[in-house]
C-alpha positions as a printed NumPy array, in Angstrom:
array([[  0.   ,   0.   ,   0.   ],
       [  1.301,   3.413,  -0.916],
       [  1.646,   5.975,   1.869],
       [  1.882,   9.608,   1.196],
       [  4.953,  11.579,   2.262],
       [  2.573,  13.851,   4.175],
       [  1.564,  11.02 ,   6.513],
       [  5.183,  10.011,   7.036],
       [  6.142,  13.587,   7.938],
       [  3.15 ,  13.771,  10.257],
       [  4.269,  10.738,  12.299],
       [  8.008,  11.485,  12.372],
       [  7.808,  14.115,  15.153],
       [  5.639,  11.8  ,  17.231],
       [  8.121,   8.926,  16.906],
       [ 11.009,  11.261,  17.731],
       [  9.189,  12.565,  20.817],
       [  8.452,   9.017,  21.975],
       [ 12.103,   8.044,  21.491],
       [ 13.272,  11.041,  23.55 ],
       [ 10.762,  10.233,  26.303],
       [ 11.826,   6.582,  26.347],
       [ 15.509,   7.586,  26.549],
       [ 14.714,   9.939,  29.456],
       [ 12.648,   7.27 ,  31.223],
       [ 15.36 ,   4.603,  31.098],
       [ 17.725,   6.993,  32.873],
       [ 15.592,   6.392,  35.988],
       [ 16.478,   2.686,  36.097],
       [ 18.973,   2.495,  38.963],
       [ 21.145,  -0.325,  37.612],
       [ 24.555,   0.758,  36.363],
       [ 24.783,   4.096,  38.142],
       [ 26.223,   3.026,  41.51 ],
       [ 29.85 ,   2.443,  40.671],
       [ 31.329,   0.5  ,  43.529],
       [ 35.004,   0.73 ,  44.381],
       [ 35.751,  -2.126,  46.762],
       [ 39.134,  -1.919,  48.438],
       [ 42.217,  -3.479,  46.953],
       [ 42.751,  -6.571,  49.086],
       [ 45.776,  -8.193,  47.484],
       [ 47.358,  -7.675,  44.076],
       [ 49.688, -10.195,  42.493],
       [ 53.371,  -9.502,  42.957],
       [ 54.32 ,  -8.221,  39.506],
       [ 57.724,  -9.049,  38.069],
       [ 58.232,  -5.481,  36.777],
       [ 56.402,  -2.152,  36.94 ],
       [ 56.026,  -2.381,  33.139],
       [ 54.061,  -5.637,  33.393],
       [ 51.751,  -4.098,  35.966],
       [ 51.266,  -0.989,  33.814],
       [ 50.361,  -3.079,  30.76 ],
       [ 47.859,  -5.018,  32.883],
       [ 46.446,  -1.754,  34.26 ],
       [ 46.09 ,  -0.296,  30.763],
       [ 44.514,  -3.35 ,  29.165],
       [ 42.764,  -5.209,  31.994],
       [ 42.122,  -3.257,  35.18 ],
       [ 38.935,  -1.428,  34.159],
       [ 37.049,  -4.736,  34.17 ],
       [ 39.346,  -7.027,  36.14 ],
       [ 40.119,  -5.011,  39.26 ],
       [ 38.506,  -2.849,  41.905],
       [ 40.252,   0.169,  40.383],
       [ 37.83 ,   0.71 ,  37.519],
       [ 37.936,   4.077,  35.782],
       [ 34.307,   4.897,  34.961],
       [ 34.038,   7.168,  31.884],
       [ 31.252,   9.742,  31.613],
       [ 29.14 ,   7.535,  29.337],
       [ 29.015,   4.829,  32.012],
       [ 26.336,   6.977,  33.665],
       [ 24.032,   7.043,  30.634],
       [ 21.565,   4.177,  30.155],
       [ 21.548,   1.777,  28.373],
       [ 25.359,   1.978,  28.078],
       [ 25.62 ,   2.126,  31.885],
       [ 23.854,  -1.233,  32.103],
       [ 26.33 ,  -2.856,  29.728],
       [ 29.322,  -1.293,  31.502],
       [ 28.123,  -2.463,  34.909],
       [ 27.483,  -5.969,  33.611],
       [ 30.923,  -6.156,  31.961],
       [ 32.707,  -5.013,  35.127],
       [ 30.689,  -7.317,  37.39 ],
       [ 31.348, -10.362,  35.205],
       [ 34.968,  -9.352,  34.64 ],
       [ 35.667,  -9.053,  38.377],
       [ 33.963, -12.38 ,  38.974],
       [ 36.138, -14.119,  36.36 ],
       [ 39.44 , -12.457,  37.334],
       [ 40.104,  -9.747,  39.9  ],
       [ 43.656,  -8.488,  40.19 ],
       [ 42.632,  -6.471,  43.285],
       [ 41.555,  -9.544,  45.245],
       [ 44.026, -12.012,  43.834],
       [ 44.045, -14.507,  46.703],
       [ 40.269, -14.968,  46.552],
       [ 40.37 , -16.987,  43.323],
       [ 43.581, -16.807,  41.338],
       [ 43.552, -18.351,  37.893],
       [ 46.431, -19.784,  35.939],
       [ 48.707, -17.519,  33.976],
       [ 48.291, -19.793,  30.965],
       [ 44.538, -19.167,  30.968],
       [ 45.107, -15.398,  30.987],
       [ 47.761, -15.762,  28.3  ],
       [ 45.421, -17.745,  26.03 ],
       [ 42.782, -15.019,  26.275],
       [ 45.314, -12.386,  25.254],
       [ 46.771, -14.5  ,  22.431],
       [ 43.336, -15.357,  20.995],
       [ 42.42 , -11.679,  21.04 ],
       [ 39.372, -12.202,  23.239],
       [ 40.946,  -9.945,  25.859],
       [ 40.605,  -7.079,  25.785],
       [ 37.309,  -7.451,  23.904],
       [ 36.952,  -5.858,  20.457],
       [ 34.242,  -3.46 ,  21.654],
       [ 36.395,  -2.129,  24.502],
       [ 39.483,  -0.965,  22.647],
       [ 37.994,   1.725,  20.355],
       [ 37.1  ,   3.89 ,  23.358],
       [ 40.108,   2.903,  25.482],
       [ 43.247,   3.629,  23.493],
       [ 45.559,   2.499,  26.282],
       [ 44.105,  -1.007,  25.938],
       [ 45.093,  -1.182,  22.258],
       [ 48.266,  -3.169,  22.73 ],
       [ 50.718,  -3.756,  19.925],
       [ 51.878,  -7.292,  19.192],
       [ 55.118,  -6.553,  21.063],
       [ 53.204,  -5.207,  24.082],
       [ 50.942,  -8.264,  24.106],
       [ 53.975, -10.514,  24.074],
       [ 55.581,  -8.471,  26.867],
       [ 52.363,  -8.72 ,  28.911],
       [ 52.137, -12.478,  28.368],
       [ 55.766, -12.988,  29.377],
       [ 55.292, -10.704,  32.382],
       [ 52.196, -12.565,  33.516],
       [ 54.044, -15.87 ,  33.209],
       [ 56.988, -14.486,  35.194],
       [ 54.743, -12.885,  37.808],
       [ 52.15 , -15.58 ,  38.311],
       [ 53.813, -18.77 ,  37.166],
       [ 51.857, -21.656,  35.729],
       [ 49.651, -22.149,  38.787],
       [ 48.328, -18.594,  38.903],
       [ 49.708, -17.955,  42.362],
       [ 52.678, -15.757,  43.029],
       [ 56.076, -17.366,  43.441]])
């Protein structure tokens, strides 16, 4: 069925107004706005300051209690995704509470080598997490030297 351009122009402002109202309404959902900063309990003993800095740059926003929350992490629905990523990331690996559940260095290394960490959607907005091949290799070697095969510190 053919619709006239007049009818389309008539409904466009209504759809735009509804979209703006929906966007404003979802800002009231409380999830993702309370950014917790639990204390640092115990970090791994890093082999060098460079290894720690590479881990901070590429991993700490999701895998530590020292998350840097950017401005857009307060805007829904992005805030929901950020909160979920950090919650799941801390649950899987938390460098700030290392003794709670350390994982093997080889498991961390595999994630870096496969390119699944840091995730593809994280690096465009976090330039410091965009590691070169040489930096990835340095991080992998540093993690191995720091954590050993078992995941615990030597």
